[in-house]
């Protein structure tokens, strides 16, 4: 009778230790999670700042614009090619998104062409380079506010956007880990 | 690990579902891409007054499910609201989905699907 009572006491001691270990682990995970969350919210603020200055510049450009209706979809180049793309790296545990700026492909194609007289050398390449800049969709004279808008959106695309994508991935992974440890604690 | 790399190795474009200014701005940044004809698939949708929810949903499905070359999908938060059930049930690993503010609708953390998950995690 006494022996029977000792057994469960021992067992519950062991499970209490296990519980303690798991609970500490959960605390650690939650702390990490809150840190990632904090970064996410800060980066969202940063993104909002870049975007709102971009929207403001675009509004200014449209306000000063007498010639066209507005800087918008009517002028998009229907054969546009991305010059800024995303590079994903890492593994399941740590995925990172980064923006990469393509080399001027058109310029290199020009450069490798057969005719390379000294006059032709830079002028066609330069023309090509200009034509790939989306600013050119809107004409030859680029108002400064439109250029400023482009600069703000470039900043948003280079910094906070890929950073946020990486953070969302990290949050997802941490949520799964937290769920797993919570389940283990419940089972005890 | 090898499988996960295969999952995203062709994913390189930023796609956008947004109002005209949002799309114009991001295209100015050089993210816009139209694939070779005859497909000529765009990686963006301008949501103006004429665009209905079915069109937004179709674009969302195309960018998240059909196309395998999208790395990140950006969607204006006020547009995400119109197809909220889709956004909230989206759980695929790629593309990564981000809700971004527009000119007239500042970012609202209360609506962000990422932060809704956080609140669920803490049992709210």
mmCIF file of C-alpha atoms in Angstrom:
data_model
loop_
_atom_site.group_PDB
_atom_site.id
_atom_site.type_symbol
_atom_site.label_atom_id
_atom_site.label_comp_id
_atom_site.label_asym_id
_atom_site.label_seq_id
_atom_site.Cartn_x
_atom_site.Cartn_y
_atom_site.Cartn_z
ATOM 1 C CA UNK A 1 0.000 0.000 0.000
ATOM 2 C CA UNK A 2 2.772 2.386 0.925
ATOM 3 C CA UNK A 3 4.766 1.472 -2.159
ATOM 4 C CA UNK A 4 1.850 2.213 -4.377
ATOM 5 C CA UNK A 5 1.644 5.693 -2.928
ATOM 6 C CA UNK A 6 5.345 6.391 -3.424
ATOM 7 C CA UNK A 7 5.255 5.618 -7.133
ATOM 8 C CA UNK A 8 2.830 8.327 -8.214
ATOM 9 C CA UNK A 9 4.589 10.848 -5.984
ATOM 10 C CA UNK A 10 7.860 10.198 -7.766
ATOM 11 C CA UNK A 11 6.192 10.330 -11.121
ATOM 12 C CA UNK A 12 4.540 13.632 -10.391
ATOM 13 C CA UNK A 13 7.882 15.012 -9.211
ATOM 14 C CA UNK A 14 9.455 14.082 -12.505
ATOM 15 C CA UNK A 15 6.609 15.568 -14.472
ATOM 16 C CA UNK A 16 6.848 18.719 -12.409
ATOM 17 C CA UNK A 17 10.487 19.075 -13.440
ATOM 18 C CA UNK A 18 9.533 18.500 -17.003
ATOM 19 C CA UNK A 19 6.789 21.052 -16.718
ATOM 20 C CA UNK A 20 9.216 23.587 -15.311
ATOM 21 C CA UNK A 21 11.617 23.050 -18.222
ATOM 22 C CA UNK A 22 8.821 23.414 -20.748
ATOM 23 C CA UNK A 23 7.426 26.492 -19.061
ATOM 24 C CA UNK A 24 10.836 28.153 -19.076
ATOM 25 C CA UNK A 25 11.153 27.313 -22.723
ATOM 26 C CA UNK A 26 7.723 28.789 -23.402
ATOM 27 C CA UNK A 27 8.691 31.983 -21.590
ATOM 28 C CA UNK A 28 11.812 32.258 -23.718
ATOM 29 C CA UNK A 29 9.842 31.722 -26.905
ATOM 30 C CA UNK A 30 7.237 34.297 -25.951
ATOM 31 C CA UNK A 31 9.950 36.821 -25.201
ATOM 32 C CA UNK A 32 11.542 36.255 -28.608
ATOM 33 C CA UNK A 33 8.133 36.475 -30.211
ATOM 34 C CA UNK A 34 7.412 39.830 -28.602
ATOM 35 C CA UNK A 35 10.750 41.138 -29.819
ATOM 36 C CA UNK A 36 9.982 40.106 -33.386
ATOM 37 C CA UNK A 37 6.566 41.690 -33.025
ATOM 38 C CA UNK A 38 8.132 44.934 -31.872
ATOM 39 C CA UNK A 39 10.402 44.939 -34.925
ATOM 40 C CA UNK A 40 7.428 44.241 -37.150
ATOM 41 C CA UNK A 41 5.521 47.215 -35.784
ATOM 42 C CA UNK A 42 8.522 49.536 -36.047
ATOM 43 C CA UNK A 43 9.127 48.451 -39.627
ATOM 44 C CA UNK A 44 5.450 49.006 -40.478
ATOM 45 C CA UNK A 45 5.850 52.585 -39.185
ATOM 46 C CA UNK A 46 8.946 53.072 -41.291
ATOM 47 C CA UNK A 47 7.123 51.760 -44.343
ATOM 48 C CA UNK A 48 4.171 54.054 -43.656
ATOM 49 C CA UNK A 49 6.532 57.043 -43.504
ATOM 50 C CA UNK A 50 8.204 56.262 -46.857
ATOM 51 C CA UNK A 51 4.896 55.538 -48.536
ATOM 52 C CA UNK A 52 3.171 58.651 -47.266
ATOM 53 C CA UNK A 53 5.991 60.865 -48.490
ATOM 54 C CA UNK A 54 5.756 59.038 -51.815
ATOM 55 C CA UNK A 55 2.000 59.625 -52.027
ATOM 56 C CA UNK A 56 2.480 63.271 -51.128
ATOM 57 C CA UNK A 57 5.090 63.814 -53.848
ATOM 58 C CA UNK A 58 2.889 62.044 -56.363
ATOM 59 C CA UNK A 59 -0.017 64.308 -55.410
ATOM 60 C CA UNK A 60 2.209 67.352 -55.847
ATOM 61 C CA UNK A 61 3.336 66.131 -59.253
ATOM 62 C CA UNK A 62 -0.285 65.640 -60.289
ATOM 63 C CA UNK A 63 -1.295 69.022 -58.907
ATOM 64 C CA UNK A 64 1.372 70.820 -60.949
ATOM 65 C CA UNK A 65 0.696 68.804 -64.039
ATOM 66 C CA UNK A 66 -1.151 70.716 -66.752
ATOM 67 C CA UNK A 67 -0.381 68.569 -69.757
ATOM 68 C CA UNK A 68 -1.733 65.132 -68.928
ATOM 69 C CA UNK A 69 -4.690 63.943 -66.979
ATOM 70 C CA UNK A 70 -2.609 62.379 -64.219
ATOM 71 C CA UNK A 71 0.444 60.247 -63.577
ATOM 72 C CA UNK A 72 -1.200 56.867 -63.560
ATOM 73 C CA UNK A 73 -2.138 53.690 -65.325
ATOM 74 C CA UNK A 74 -2.865 55.294 -68.714
ATOM 75 C CA UNK A 75 0.875 55.751 -69.146
ATOM 76 C CA UNK A 76 2.209 52.410 -67.918
ATOM 77 C CA UNK A 77 4.463 50.666 -70.400
ATOM 78 C CA UNK A 78 2.665 47.437 -71.291
ATOM 79 C CA UNK A 79 5.991 45.650 -71.854
ATOM 80 C CA UNK A 80 7.663 46.722 -68.625
ATOM 81 C CA UNK A 81 10.348 44.490 -67.151
ATOM 82 C CA UNK A 82 11.154 44.498 -63.450
ATOM 83 C CA UNK A 83 14.464 46.091 -62.583
ATOM 84 C CA UNK A 84 13.944 45.444 -58.875
ATOM 85 C CA UNK A 85 13.239 41.884 -57.864
ATOM 86 C CA UNK A 86 13.290 39.847 -54.670
ATOM 87 C CA UNK A 87 15.895 37.354 -53.681
ATOM 88 C CA UNK A 88 14.838 34.733 -51.131
ATOM 89 C CA UNK A 89 17.443 32.845 -49.180
ATOM 90 C CA UNK A 90 17.768 30.668 -46.118
ATOM 91 C CA UNK A 91 15.956 27.529 -45.051
ATOM 92 C CA UNK A 92 12.692 26.643 -43.347
ATOM 93 C CA UNK A 93 13.891 28.055 -40.063
ATOM 94 C CA UNK A 94 15.132 31.352 -41.291
ATOM 95 C CA UNK A 95 13.883 32.755 -44.575
ATOM 96 C CA UNK A 96 15.231 36.125 -45.652
ATOM 97 C CA UNK A 97 13.853 38.371 -48.377
ATOM 98 C CA UNK A 98 16.136 40.892 -50.034
ATOM 99 C CA UNK A 99 15.629 43.314 -52.869
ATOM 100 C CA UNK A 100 18.022 42.998 -55.735
ATOM 101 C CA UNK A 101 18.529 45.561 -58.472
ATOM 102 C CA UNK A 102 19.128 44.046 -61.857
ATOM 103 C CA UNK A 103 22.190 45.075 -63.829
ATOM 104 C CA UNK A 104 21.314 47.132 -66.851
ATOM 105 C CA UNK A 105 20.695 44.103 -69.061
ATOM 106 C CA UNK A 106 19.868 46.245 -72.031
ATOM 107 C CA UNK A 107 23.112 48.126 -71.713
ATOM 108 C CA UNK A 108 25.153 44.924 -71.697
ATOM 109 C CA UNK A 109 23.273 43.633 -74.712
ATOM 110 C CA UNK A 110 24.147 46.859 -76.509
ATOM 111 C CA UNK A 111 27.743 46.603 -75.407
ATOM 112 C CA UNK A 112 28.175 43.087 -76.723
ATOM 113 C CA UNK A 113 26.812 44.063 -80.130
ATOM 114 C CA UNK A 114 29.152 43.766 -83.116
ATOM 115 C CA UNK A 115 29.380 47.435 -84.115
ATOM 116 C CA UNK A 116 31.507 49.231 -81.577
ATOM 117 C CA UNK A 117 32.657 52.467 -83.100
ATOM 118 C CA UNK A 118 33.668 55.088 -80.607
ATOM 119 C CA UNK A 119 30.549 57.239 -81.166
ATOM 120 C CA UNK A 120 28.140 54.347 -80.923
ATOM 121 C CA UNK A 121 29.774 53.021 -77.830
ATOM 122 C CA UNK A 122 27.959 55.017 -75.210
ATOM 123 C CA UNK A 123 25.065 56.819 -76.831
ATOM 124 C CA UNK A 124 22.788 53.857 -77.681
ATOM 125 C CA UNK A 125 23.488 52.236 -74.334
ATOM 126 C CA UNK A 126 22.543 55.424 -72.603
ATOM 127 C CA UNK A 127 19.325 55.680 -74.561
ATOM 128 C CA UNK A 128 18.398 52.131 -73.637
ATOM 129 C CA UNK A 129 19.187 52.769 -70.027
ATOM 130 C CA UNK A 130 16.886 55.773 -69.994
ATOM 131 C CA UNK A 131 14.069 53.877 -71.602
ATOM 132 C CA UNK A 132 14.004 51.240 -68.856
ATOM 133 C CA UNK A 133 13.435 53.861 -66.151
ATOM 134 C CA UNK A 134 9.686 53.941 -65.452
ATOM 135 C CA UNK A 135 9.889 57.723 -65.113
ATOM 136 C CA UNK A 136 10.207 57.819 -68.905
ATOM 137 C CA UNK A 137 6.680 56.525 -69.332
ATOM 138 C CA UNK A 138 5.492 59.949 -68.342
ATOM 139 C CA UNK A 139 7.482 61.917 -70.872
ATOM 140 C CA UNK A 140 10.878 63.485 -71.253
ATOM 141 C CA UNK A 141 10.539 66.341 -68.816
ATOM 142 C CA UNK A 142 10.373 64.838 -65.372
ATOM 143 C CA UNK A 143 9.001 67.177 -62.719
ATOM 144 C CA UNK A 144 11.023 67.088 -59.482
ATOM 145 C CA UNK A 145 8.064 65.915 -57.329
ATOM 146 C CA UNK A 146 7.664 62.842 -59.557
ATOM 147 C CA UNK A 147 11.343 62.094 -59.137
ATOM 148 C CA UNK A 148 10.949 62.550 -55.374
ATOM 149 C CA UNK A 149 7.985 60.149 -55.398
ATOM 150 C CA UNK A 150 10.108 57.561 -57.161
ATOM 151 C CA UNK A 151 12.890 57.969 -54.592
ATOM 152 C CA UNK A 152 10.456 57.374 -51.685
ATOM 153 C CA UNK A 153 8.955 54.269 -53.252
ATOM 154 C CA UNK A 154 12.423 52.928 -54.022
ATOM 155 C CA UNK A 155 13.330 53.356 -50.360
ATOM 156 C CA UNK A 156 10.169 51.523 -49.318
ATOM 157 C CA UNK A 157 10.923 48.663 -51.708
ATOM 158 C CA UNK A 158 14.546 48.375 -50.688
ATOM 159 C CA UNK A 159 14.195 48.555 -46.930
ATOM 160 C CA UNK A 160 10.968 47.914 -45.039
ATOM 161 C CA UNK A 161 9.116 45.761 -47.579
ATOM 162 C CA UNK A 162 11.568 42.827 -47.750
ATOM 163 C CA UNK A 163 12.295 43.269 -44.045
ATOM 164 C CA UNK A 164 8.584 42.950 -43.190
ATOM 165 C CA UNK A 165 8.283 39.852 -45.346
ATOM 166 C CA UNK A 166 11.141 38.237 -43.433
ATOM 167 C CA UNK A 167 9.600 39.247 -40.102
ATOM 168 C CA UNK A 168 6.209 37.792 -41.032
ATOM 169 C CA UNK A 169 7.930 34.492 -41.758
ATOM 170 C CA UNK A 170 9.747 34.610 -38.438
ATOM 171 C CA UNK A 171 6.514 35.369 -36.554
ATOM 172 C CA UNK A 172 4.797 32.417 -38.240
ATOM 173 C CA UNK A 173 7.589 30.065 -37.255
ATOM 174 C CA UNK A 174 7.631 31.309 -33.657
ATOM 175 C CA UNK A 175 3.841 30.935 -33.427
ATOM 176 C CA UNK A 176 4.146 27.314 -34.445
ATOM 177 C CA UNK A 177 6.870 26.649 -31.877
ATOM 178 C CA UNK A 178 4.853 28.312 -29.130
ATOM 179 C CA UNK A 179 1.822 26.232 -30.042
ATOM 180 C CA UNK A 180 3.889 23.079 -29.910
ATOM 181 C CA UNK A 181 5.334 23.774 -26.451
ATOM 182 C CA UNK A 182 1.922 24.762 -25.105
ATOM 183 C CA UNK A 183 0.517 21.476 -26.319
ATOM 184 C CA UNK A 184 3.313 19.559 -24.600
ATOM 185 C CA UNK A 185 2.596 21.362 -21.322
ATOM 186 C CA UNK A 186 -1.101 20.563 -21.602
ATOM 187 C CA UNK A 187 -0.338 16.880 -22.024
ATOM 188 C CA UNK A 188 1.509 16.682 -18.687
ATOM 189 C CA UNK B 1 15.953 21.980 -46.644
ATOM 190 C CA UNK B 2 16.429 21.178 -50.306
ATOM 191 C CA UNK B 3 12.695 21.009 -50.814
ATOM 192 C CA UNK B 4 12.158 24.387 -49.249
ATOM 193 C CA UNK B 5 14.728 25.974 -51.537
ATOM 194 C CA UNK B 6 12.961 24.438 -54.520
ATOM 195 C CA UNK B 7 9.750 25.947 -53.184
ATOM 196 C CA UNK B 8 10.944 29.469 -53.694
ATOM 197 C CA UNK B 9 13.851 29.434 -56.126
ATOM 198 C CA UNK B 10 11.769 30.883 -58.969
ATOM 199 C CA UNK B 11 9.991 33.398 -56.806
ATOM 200 C CA UNK B 12 11.383 36.799 -57.595
ATOM 201 C CA UNK B 13 8.647 39.339 -58.246
ATOM 202 C CA UNK B 14 6.833 41.742 -56.005
ATOM 203 C CA UNK B 15 3.145 41.715 -56.920
ATOM 204 C CA UNK B 16 0.785 44.563 -56.030
ATOM 205 C CA UNK B 17 -2.971 44.864 -55.602
ATOM 206 C CA UNK B 18 -3.594 48.502 -54.885
ATOM 207 C CA UNK B 19 -5.212 51.785 -55.767
ATOM 208 C CA UNK B 20 -3.766 53.721 -58.673
ATOM 209 C CA UNK B 21 -1.290 55.807 -56.663
ATOM 210 C CA UNK B 22 0.050 52.790 -54.786
ATOM 211 C CA UNK B 23 0.588 50.835 -57.978
ATOM 212 C CA UNK B 24 2.047 53.837 -59.824
ATOM 213 C CA UNK B 25 4.490 54.460 -56.993
ATOM 214 C CA UNK B 26 5.669 50.880 -56.777
ATOM 215 C CA UNK B 27 5.980 50.609 -60.539
ATOM 216 C CA UNK B 28 8.088 53.773 -60.479
ATOM 217 C CA UNK B 29 10.361 51.855 -58.124
ATOM 218 C CA UNK B 30 10.863 49.306 -60.905
ATOM 219 C CA UNK B 31 8.962 46.307 -59.546
ATOM 220 C CA UNK B 32 6.427 46.120 -62.396
ATOM 221 C CA UNK B 33 6.721 43.233 -64.795
ATOM 222 C CA UNK B 34 4.758 42.008 -67.787
ATOM 223 C CA UNK B 35 5.618 38.520 -69.042
ATOM 224 C CA UNK B 36 6.337 37.810 -72.677
ATOM 225 C CA UNK B 37 3.373 37.815 -75.064
ATOM 226 C CA UNK B 38 1.008 36.153 -75.829
ATOM 227 C CA UNK B 39 0.453 35.654 -72.056
ATOM 228 C CA UNK B 40 1.484 39.183 -71.121
ATOM 229 C CA UNK B 41 0.703 38.593 -67.458
ATOM 230 C CA UNK B 42 1.002 41.612 -65.212
ATOM 231 C CA UNK B 43 2.180 41.403 -61.643
ATOM 232 C CA UNK B 44 -0.154 44.179 -60.518
ATOM 233 C CA UNK B 45 -3.821 45.107 -60.381
ATOM 234 C CA UNK B 46 -5.011 48.694 -60.193
ATOM 235 C CA UNK B 47 -8.177 48.727 -58.123
ATOM 236 C CA UNK B 48 -10.228 51.719 -59.212
ATOM 237 C CA UNK B 49 -13.951 52.374 -58.917
ATOM 238 C CA UNK B 50 -14.731 49.949 -61.744
ATOM 239 C CA UNK B 51 -13.051 46.938 -60.161
ATOM 240 C CA UNK B 52 -15.357 44.590 -58.259
ATOM 241 C CA UNK B 53 -14.541 42.142 -55.478
ATOM 242 C CA UNK B 54 -14.584 39.123 -57.804
ATOM 243 C CA UNK B 55 -11.790 40.674 -59.862
ATOM 244 C CA UNK B 56 -9.767 41.387 -56.727
ATOM 245 C CA UNK B 57 -10.250 37.809 -55.559
ATOM 246 C CA UNK B 58 -9.228 36.461 -58.941
ATOM 247 C CA UNK B 59 -6.045 38.536 -58.876
ATOM 248 C CA UNK B 60 -5.352 37.421 -55.302
ATOM 249 C CA UNK B 61 -5.718 33.776 -56.339
ATOM 250 C CA UNK B 62 -3.566 34.259 -59.389
ATOM 251 C CA UNK B 63 -0.735 35.890 -57.428
ATOM 252 C CA UNK B 64 -0.895 33.515 -54.466
ATOM 253 C CA UNK B 65 -1.772 30.181 -56.051
ATOM 254 C CA UNK B 66 -1.406 30.092 -59.823
ATOM 255 C CA UNK B 67 1.828 31.938 -60.372
ATOM 256 C CA UNK B 68 5.012 30.462 -58.972
ATOM 257 C CA UNK B 69 7.213 33.474 -59.616
ATOM 258 C CA UNK B 70 5.826 35.853 -56.969
ATOM 259 C CA UNK B 71 7.897 36.313 -53.812
ATOM 260 C CA UNK B 72 5.884 38.993 -52.008
ATOM 261 C CA UNK B 73 2.304 40.143 -52.547
ATOM 262 C CA UNK B 74 1.541 43.672 -51.404
ATOM 263 C CA UNK B 75 -2.072 44.635 -50.933
ATOM 264 C CA UNK B 76 -3.534 47.912 -49.758
ATOM 265 C CA UNK B 77 -5.165 47.299 -46.420
ATOM 266 C CA UNK B 78 -8.502 48.837 -47.432
ATOM 267 C CA UNK B 79 -8.577 46.461 -50.404
ATOM 268 C CA UNK B 80 -7.622 43.499 -48.219
ATOM 269 C CA UNK B 81 -10.706 44.402 -46.160
ATOM 270 C CA UNK B 82 -12.889 43.711 -49.198
ATOM 271 C CA UNK B 83 -11.624 40.132 -49.437
ATOM 272 C CA UNK B 84 -10.777 39.723 -45.752
ATOM 273 C CA UNK B 85 -11.860 36.084 -45.495
ATOM 274 C CA UNK B 86 -9.404 35.205 -48.275
ATOM 275 C CA UNK B 87 -6.571 37.130 -46.682
ATOM 276 C CA UNK B 88 -7.209 35.643 -43.274
ATOM 277 C CA UNK B 89 -7.355 32.054 -44.424
ATOM 278 C CA UNK B 90 -4.229 32.434 -46.523
ATOM 279 C CA UNK B 91 -1.573 30.223 -44.931
ATOM 280 C CA UNK B 92 0.783 29.213 -47.759
ATOM 281 C CA UNK B 93 4.484 29.695 -47.128
ATOM 282 C CA UNK B 94 4.993 31.650 -50.342
ATOM 283 C CA UNK B 95 4.377 34.305 -51.453
ATOM 284 C CA UNK B 96 4.651 36.375 -48.334
ATOM 285 C CA UNK B 97 1.602 38.599 -47.946
ATOM 286 C CA UNK B 98 1.871 42.174 -46.643
ATOM 287 C CA UNK B 99 -0.853 44.726 -46.003
ATOM 288 C CA UNK B 100 0.288 48.239 -46.758
ATOM 289 C CA UNK B 101 -1.275 51.668 -46.279
ATOM 290 C CA UNK B 102 -2.637 53.772 -49.132
ATOM 291 C CA UNK B 103 -2.883 57.532 -49.486
ATOM 292 C CA UNK B 104 -6.370 57.728 -48.028
ATOM 293 C CA UNK B 105 -6.219 54.796 -45.638
ATOM 294 C CA UNK B 106 -3.389 54.786 -43.103
ATOM 295 C CA UNK B 107 -2.201 51.451 -41.754
ATOM 296 C CA UNK B 108 -4.522 50.167 -39.023
ATOM 297 C CA UNK B 109 -2.937 47.489 -36.788
ATOM 298 C CA UNK B 110 -6.431 46.386 -35.692
ATOM 299 C CA UNK B 111 -7.140 45.153 -39.208
ATOM 300 C CA UNK B 112 -3.772 43.605 -39.987
ATOM 301 C CA UNK B 113 -4.113 39.816 -40.307
ATOM 302 C CA UNK B 114 -0.622 39.338 -38.876
ATOM 303 C CA UNK B 115 -1.590 41.135 -35.661
ATOM 304 C CA UNK B 116 -4.931 39.350 -35.487
ATOM 305 C CA UNK B 117 -2.963 36.126 -35.214
ATOM 306 C CA UNK B 118 -0.936 37.660 -32.409
ATOM 307 C CA UNK B 119 -4.089 38.469 -30.473
ATOM 308 C CA UNK B 120 -5.362 34.938 -30.960
ATOM 309 C CA UNK B 121 -2.062 33.586 -29.674
ATOM 310 C CA UNK B 122 -2.488 35.562 -26.475
ATOM 311 C CA UNK B 123 -6.057 34.388 -26.147
ATOM 312 C CA UNK B 124 -7.864 37.624 -26.860
#
